[in-house]
């Protein structure tokens, strides 16, 4: 059943991908080995930078962007990843769609929009980075607050009710809100 479902969904075949923009991000994508194990094969990278053209990344050659049209006519490719500057992304994406690309994985800092028959995934690394940073800051705040609350609660009468010897046990087994109440009660008593 699993194999039959895979055939219906197209998971039993390899999907070729090209990456347009062979700078740091493009090379990082090309170096990701998860593509191979999930049925995707990067078969070409393209760039305008003469220093990058001709080099290989995990055995995949970097071609001059001027070779893109010929390459796509000679190879069956339906997916392209864009890792290029905002100023070039829309024009290159339109060219890719005109050449038959059906799915765009866009890392450029501009949203791409096409008709419904073209799948576009706009990836906003800056926003995700911001969310990650905010999450880290929040968790650091919680750790700092926990250590302060643990100190206060470990010396309070709450400690004997909810913990063996330490307020840390209390914090791990009670909701943070309860810990804050303990902190507030202890400060009010002072």
C-alpha angles and dihedrals in degrees: 000000000000092000092047091050089049090054092050091050093043094244092129095071136064118252115210119223133192123200118213109203115042098197124114097303094043091050091047090054091047090051092054106109093194090083092068095049091050098052099266125119124193104216102171145015122203132199144154095225110105091207090062099041112101097019120114131227114199088339095310117120125231109228132195110265088238087069093058098095094048092045093052091049090053097044133050103242127157101163130064130181116209117210100162139110121292091245092062102034102086095046093046092045091052090050091050092051090048088053092054105268109152101186131042125194100196121198094164114113093250130080116243122210127191137158119294093264090066115073112216125186110188109199116200106198093176091057093046090047089051091050091049092049091047090050091051092049091049092050091048088052090052092049091050092046091046092054091050093046092044090056093050096042094046088064096045134087087251087071096068093049098052107022144042101224108331142058088221090072088050092053093048094050102038131057118268088242090062090050090053090051089053090050091049093048091050092050091047090053090055 
